[in-house]
Coordinates of C-alpha atoms and ligand atoms in Angstrom, one line a residue:
M9 CA 7.3 -23.4 -5.6
E10 CA 10.9 -22.0 -4.3
I11 CA 10.1 -18.1 -3.2
G12 CA 12.6 -15.8 -2.4
I13 CA 11.8 -12.5 -0.2
V14 CA 14.2 -9.6 0.0
G15 CA 13.1 -7.3 2.9
L16 CA 11.7 -9.0 6.1
G17 CA 9.4 -6.2 7.4
L18 CA 5.6 -6.5 7.9
I19 CA 4.9 -7.1 4.0
G20 CA 7.6 -9.6 4.0
G21 CA 7.3 -11.5 6.8
C22 CA 3.7 -11.7 6.5
L23 CA 4.1 -12.9 3.1
G24 CA 6.7 -15.2 4.3
I25 CA 4.5 -16.8 7.1
D26 CA 1.6 -17.6 4.5
L27 CA 3.8 -19.1 2.0
S28 CA 5.7 -21.0 4.1
R29 CA 2.6 -22.5 5.7
R30 CA 1.3 -23.2 2.2
G31 CA 4.0 -25.3 1.7
H32 CA 6.1 -23.3 -0.4
G33 CA 10.2 -23.2 0.4
V34 CA 10.9 -19.3 1.5
T35 CA 14.4 -18.1 1.6
G36 CA 14.4 -14.3 3.2
I37 CA 17.2 -11.8 2.4
A38 CA 17.7 -9.5 5.3
R39 CA 20.3 -6.9 6.2
H40 CA 20.6 -7.8 10.0
E41 CA 21.8 -10.9 11.1
E42 CA 18.9 -10.3 14.0
T43 CA 16.0 -9.8 11.4
C44 CA 17.1 -13.3 10.1
R45 CA 17.7 -14.9 13.1
Q46 CA 14.2 -13.9 14.3
A47 CA 12.5 -15.2 10.9
L48 CA 13.9 -18.4 11.1
E49 CA 13.1 -19.1 14.7
R50 CA 9.2 -18.1 13.7
G51 CA 8.9 -20.3 10.9
I52 CA 8.9 -17.6 8.8
V53 CA 11.4 -18.4 6.0
Q54 CA 13.8 -21.6 5.9
R55 CA 16.7 -20.3 4.9
A56 CA 17.5 -16.5 5.6
G57 CA 21.0 -14.5 5.2
S58 CA 22.1 -11.3 3.7
D59 CA 24.0 -13.2 0.6
F60 CA 22.3 -12.5 -3.0
R61 CA 23.4 -15.9 -4.0
L62 CA 20.8 -17.9 -1.5
L63 CA 18.6 -16.6 -4.3
G64 CA 19.9 -18.3 -6.8
A65 CA 17.1 -21.3 -6.6
A66 CA 14.2 -18.8 -6.2
E67 CA 11.6 -19.1 -9.0
V68 CA 9.7 -16.2 -7.5
V69 CA 11.3 -13.0 -5.8
F70 CA 9.2 -10.7 -3.8
I71 CA 10.9 -7.0 -3.3
C72 CA 9.7 -6.1 0.1
T73 CA 11.7 -3.2 1.0
P74 CA 10.8 0.6 1.2
I75 CA 9.6 2.0 -2.4
A76 CA 12.6 4.2 -2.8
Q77 CA 15.0 0.9 -2.7
I78 CA 13.0 -1.3 -5.1
G79 CA 14.2 -0.6 -8.2
A80 CA 18.5 -0.5 -6.8
V81 CA 17.4 -3.7 -4.9
V82 CA 16.5 -5.8 -8.3
E83 CA 19.7 -4.2 -10.0
A84 CA 21.3 -5.6 -7.0
I85 CA 20.1 -9.0 -7.0
A86 CA 19.9 -9.4 -10.8
P87 CA 23.2 -11.2 -11.2
Y88 CA 22.6 -14.0 -8.9
L89 CA 19.2 -14.9 -9.9
D90 CA 17.9 -18.1 -12.3
P91 CA 17.3 -16.3 -15.6
E92 CA 13.5 -17.7 -15.6
A93 CA 13.0 -16.3 -12.1
I94 CA 10.0 -14.0 -11.8
V95 CA 10.6 -11.0 -9.6
T96 CA 8.0 -9.1 -8.3
D97 CA 7.4 -6.2 -5.8
V98 CA 4.7 -5.2 -3.2
G99 CA 5.3 -1.3 -2.8
S100 CA 2.2 1.0 -2.7
V101 CA 2.7 2.8 -6.2
K102 CA 3.2 1.1 -9.1
A103 CA 4.4 2.8 -12.2
P104 CA 7.3 4.7 -11.0
V105 CA 8.8 1.3 -9.4
I106 CA 8.1 -0.5 -12.8
A107 CA 10.3 2.2 -14.4
A108 CA 12.9 1.7 -12.2
A109 CA 12.5 -1.9 -11.8
R110 CA 12.1 -3.4 -15.1
P111 CA 15.1 -2.4 -17.3
H112 CA 17.1 -4.6 -14.3
W113 CA 15.0 -7.5 -14.8
P114 CA 12.5 -7.8 -17.8
R115 CA 10.4 -10.7 -15.9
F116 CA 9.3 -8.1 -13.4
L117 CA 5.8 -7.8 -12.7
G118 CA 4.2 -5.0 -10.5
G119 CA 2.1 -6.1 -7.4
H120 CA 0.5 -4.8 -4.3
P121 CA -1.0 -6.4 -1.7
M122 CA -3.6 -4.1 0.2
A123 CA -3.6 -5.0 3.7
G124 CA -1.3 -3.1 6.1
K125 CA -1.3 -2.8 10.2
A126 CA 0.0 0.6 12.2
E127 CA 3.2 -1.2 13.2
A128 CA 5.8 -1.6 10.9
G129 CA 9.0 -4.7 10.9
L130 CA 9.2 -8.5 11.6
E131 CA 7.7 -8.4 15.1
A132 CA 4.3 -7.0 13.9
A133 CA 4.3 -10.0 10.8
E134 CA 1.2 -12.4 11.2
A135 CA -0.6 -15.0 9.5
H136 CA -3.3 -14.2 7.4
L137 CA -3.0 -10.2 6.9
F138 CA -3.9 -10.7 3.0
R139 CA -6.9 -12.9 3.5
Q140 CA -10.1 -11.5 1.9
R141 CA -8.2 -8.1 1.2
P142 CA -7.0 -7.0 -2.5
Y143 CA -3.9 -8.1 -4.2
V144 CA -3.3 -5.8 -7.5
I145 CA -1.0 -7.1 -10.1
T146 CA 0.0 -4.7 -13.1
P147 CA 1.1 -6.8 -16.0
G148 CA 2.4 -5.2 -19.0
P149 CA 1.9 -5.7 -22.4
D150 CA 5.1 -7.8 -22.7
T151 CA 4.3 -10.1 -19.1
P152 CA 4.4 -13.9 -20.5
A153 CA 0.8 -15.5 -19.5
A154 CA 2.6 -17.9 -17.8
D155 CA 4.4 -15.2 -15.2
L156 CA 1.0 -13.9 -14.7
D157 CA -0.6 -17.7 -14.1
I158 CA 2.3 -18.3 -11.3
L159 CA 1.6 -14.9 -9.6
K160 CA -2.0 -15.5 -9.7
S161 CA -1.5 -18.8 -7.9
L162 CA 0.3 -17.5 -5.6
V163 CA -2.1 -14.8 -4.7
A164 CA -4.9 -17.6 -4.2
D165 CA -2.7 -18.9 -1.9
L166 CA -2.5 -15.9 0.4
E167 CA -6.5 -15.7 0.2
S168 CA -6.6 -12.4 -1.2
R169 CA -9.1 -10.9 -4.1
L170 CA -7.2 -10.5 -7.2
Y171 CA -7.4 -7.5 -9.1
L172 CA -5.5 -7.1 -12.6
C173 CA -5.0 -3.5 -14.1
D174 CA -2.6 -0.8 -15.6
P175 CA -0.1 0.5 -13.4
T176 CA -1.5 4.1 -13.8
D177 CA -4.9 3.1 -13.2
H178 CA -3.9 1.4 -10.4
D179 CA -1.9 5.0 -8.9
Q180 CA -4.9 7.0 -9.7
A181 CA -7.2 4.6 -7.8
V182 CA -5.5 4.7 -4.9
A183 CA -5.1 8.2 -5.0
W184 CA -8.3 8.8 -4.6
I185 CA -9.0 6.2 -1.9
S186 CA -5.6 5.9 -0.2
H187 CA -3.7 9.1 -0.7
L188 CA -6.2 11.8 -0.6
P189 CA -7.8 10.8 2.3
V190 CA -4.4 10.9 4.2
M191 CA -4.0 14.8 3.0
V192 CA -7.3 15.8 3.4
S193 CA -7.3 14.1 7.1
S194 CA -4.2 16.0 8.2
S195 CA -5.5 19.1 6.9
L196 CA -8.4 18.9 8.6
I197 CA -6.0 18.3 12.0
H198 CA -4.1 21.6 10.8
A199 CA -7.3 23.6 10.2
C200 CA -8.5 22.8 13.5
L201 CA -5.1 24.0 15.3
Q202 CA -6.1 27.2 13.5
E203 CA -8.2 28.1 16.3
P204 CA -6.8 31.1 18.0
E205 CA -8.7 30.7 21.4
A206 CA -6.8 28.7 23.8
D207 CA -9.6 27.9 25.8
R208 CA -11.8 27.2 22.8
L209 CA -9.2 24.9 21.0
R210 CA -8.8 22.9 24.8
L211 CA -13.0 22.7 24.6
A212 CA -12.8 21.4 21.4
Q213 CA -9.9 18.7 21.9
A214 CA -12.1 17.4 25.0
L215 CA -15.3 17.4 23.1
A216 CA -13.8 15.3 20.0
S217 CA -15.3 12.0 20.1
S218 CA -15.6 9.1 17.3
G219 CA -16.3 11.2 14.5
F220 CA -13.0 13.1 15.0
R221 CA -11.4 10.0 15.5
D222 CA -12.1 8.7 12.2
T223 CA -11.8 11.3 10.5
S224 CA -8.2 12.3 11.6
R225 CA -7.0 8.7 12.3
V226 CA -5.4 8.4 8.6
G227 CA -3.8 12.1 8.8
G228 CA -2.5 11.1 12.5
G229 CA -0.7 8.5 10.8
P230 CA 3.4 8.2 10.6
P231 CA 4.7 10.8 8.2
E232 CA 6.9 8.9 6.6
L233 CA 3.5 7.2 4.6
G234 CA 2.2 10.6 3.7
L235 CA 5.2 11.8 2.1
M236 CA 6.2 8.3 0.0
M237 CA 2.5 9.0 -1.2
A238 CA 3.1 12.3 -2.0
R239 CA 6.6 11.5 -3.6
Y240 CA 5.9 8.7 -5.9
N241 CA 2.5 9.3 -6.5
R242 CA 2.7 13.0 -7.1
E243 CA 0.8 13.6 -10.3
A244 CA -2.2 11.3 -9.4
L245 CA -2.3 13.0 -5.7
L246 CA -2.4 16.6 -7.3
N247 CA -5.2 15.9 -9.5
T248 CA -7.5 14.4 -6.7
L249 CA -6.3 17.5 -4.5
A250 CA -7.4 19.6 -7.3
A251 CA -11.0 17.9 -7.3
Y252 CA -11.1 17.9 -3.4
Q253 CA -10.4 21.6 -3.6
R254 CA -13.2 22.1 -6.2
A255 CA -15.6 19.9 -4.1
I256 CA -14.7 22.3 -0.5
A257 CA -14.9 25.3 -2.6
Q258 CA -18.8 24.0 -3.9
V259 CA -19.5 23.8 -0.3
S260 CA -18.4 26.8 1.1
Q261 CA -20.3 28.7 -2.0
L262 CA -23.8 27.0 -0.9
I263 CA -23.2 27.7 2.7
Q264 CA -22.2 31.4 1.8
T265 CA -25.1 31.9 -0.1
E266 CA -27.2 29.7 2.0
D267 CA -28.8 27.6 -0.7
W268 CA -30.2 24.9 1.9
S269 CA -32.1 22.5 -1.1
A270 CA -28.6 22.6 -3.4
L271 CA -26.6 21.6 -0.1
E272 CA -29.2 19.1 1.2
R273 CA -29.0 17.6 -2.8
H274 CA -24.9 17.7 -2.3
L275 CA -25.3 15.9 1.0
Q276 CA -27.8 13.4 -0.2
E277 CA -25.4 12.6 -3.3
S278 CA -22.1 11.8 -1.1
Q279 CA -24.4 9.9 1.3
T280 CA -25.3 7.7 -2.0
G281 CA -22.3 7.9 -3.8
R282 CA -20.1 6.4 -0.4
L283 CA -21.7 3.3 -0.7
P284 CA -20.0 1.5 -3.5
F285 CA -16.7 2.5 -1.9
V286 CA -17.5 0.7 1.3
A287 CA -20.1 -2.1 0.5
P288 CA -19.4 -5.4 1.8
R289 CA -17.4 -7.6 -1.1
E290 CA -18.0 -11.3 -1.7
Ligands
NAP307 P1 8.5 -2.2 7.1 O1 7.9 -2.9 8.0 O2 9.6 -1.2 7.5 O3 10.0 -3.4 6.3 C1 10.3 -3.0 5.2 C2 11.8 -3.7 5.2 O4 12.5 -3.7 4.2 C3 13.0 -3.8 6.5 O5 12.9 -4.9 6.8 C4 14.1 -3.3 6.0 O6 15.1 -4.0 6.7 C5 14.0 -3.8 4.6 N1 15.1 -3.1 3.6 C6 15.3 -1.4 3.3 N2 15.8 -1.6 2.4 C7 16.5 -2.5 2.1 C8 17.7 -3.2 1.2 N3 18.0 -1.5 0.7 N4 17.9 -4.3 1.4 C9 16.9 -4.9 2.2 N5 16.2 -4.7 2.9 C10 15.9 -3.7 2.5 O7 7.4 -1.8 5.8 P2 6.7 -2.5 5.0 O8 5.5 -2.1 5.8 O9 6.8 -4.3 5.1 O10 6.8 -2.0 3.6 C11 7.7 -2.7 3.0 C12 6.9 -2.4 1.0 O11 5.2 -2.6 1.5 C13 6.6 -1.0 1.1 O12 7.2 -0.9 -0.6 C14 5.3 -0.4 1.0 O13 4.9 0.4 0.2 C15 4.5 -1.9 0.9 N6 3.3 -2.0 1.7 C16 2.8 -1.4 2.5 C17 1.8 -1.6 3.5 C18 1.7 -1.5 5.0 O14 0.5 -1.0 5.3 N7 2.9 -1.3 5.8 C19 1.1 -2.2 2.6 C20 0.8 -2.8 1.4 C21 2.4 -2.5 0.9 P3 15.7 -3.3 7.6 O15 15.3 -3.4 9.3 O16 17.2 -4.0 7.5 O17 15.6 -1.9 7.6

């Protein structure tokens, strides 16, 4: 197929690598000449430039820009697209992106490949990033079955695990397993920094090991990521934070009242409750 990718960063680059290797014709759109040169040199795309007319032959266009730009990019490229083209995105939040994009292109189909790396940009792009990772597609009631089939076949080319769901369900689910953990982990770091004794704080920092490394990792990541989650998934994130506050208050209460058997039950429930979230997938 003829594929267009707008935004040759980490995710756009990884898509380009895998789809090119699968024999698709890939055209990349980037704002900087240097990015286009690099993408061509590495064989990530077969054509690249900043002129939207390059997208005229594309049958499927992936918008791989930051979430804030997706709606405006769809609006900007719309006049240059084949009327039959399917436009999709890779943004980590779905409902607001679909609301911003679909008015400009009725054949817009939301998507979210759930794989990433700590680094951003085309330099970090690599093959097989999406292999065996979830790829969520959020069709609307009017999505033509044929469009969905085309996107499904590209997801199969990426060797991802396909999930179909409603955009709001997607946003609530990622709030639980991705966006809440970032806020909890960031709050953990803030709480530790409240230790008033400088010597004790230094001691805690010196003693911190794998447990602290695991639980603080996502909260110690790039601020832009957490900010994006809070801005674009605000309602869902607030729901999860309210539930988390209730859970913390419950634990505090059990310890306060020295209700050790109830605390043990609570910890047993979390021990077993964790398993379905982390069980190996087929
Ligand atoms: P990235 O490496 O920073 O790439 C973003 C790219 O978008 C950059 O190449 C940037 O180009 C380009 N861009 C920005 N505004 C643009 C515009 N108006 N027109 C054309 N290109 C534009 O970021 P990323 O990690 O690939 O993220 C891209 C998308 O993937 C986001 O929507 C994010 O939610 C989603 N996503 C990310 C991950 C992850 O873990 N990273 C995982 C799943 C989904 P310049 O170099 O010119 O600025």
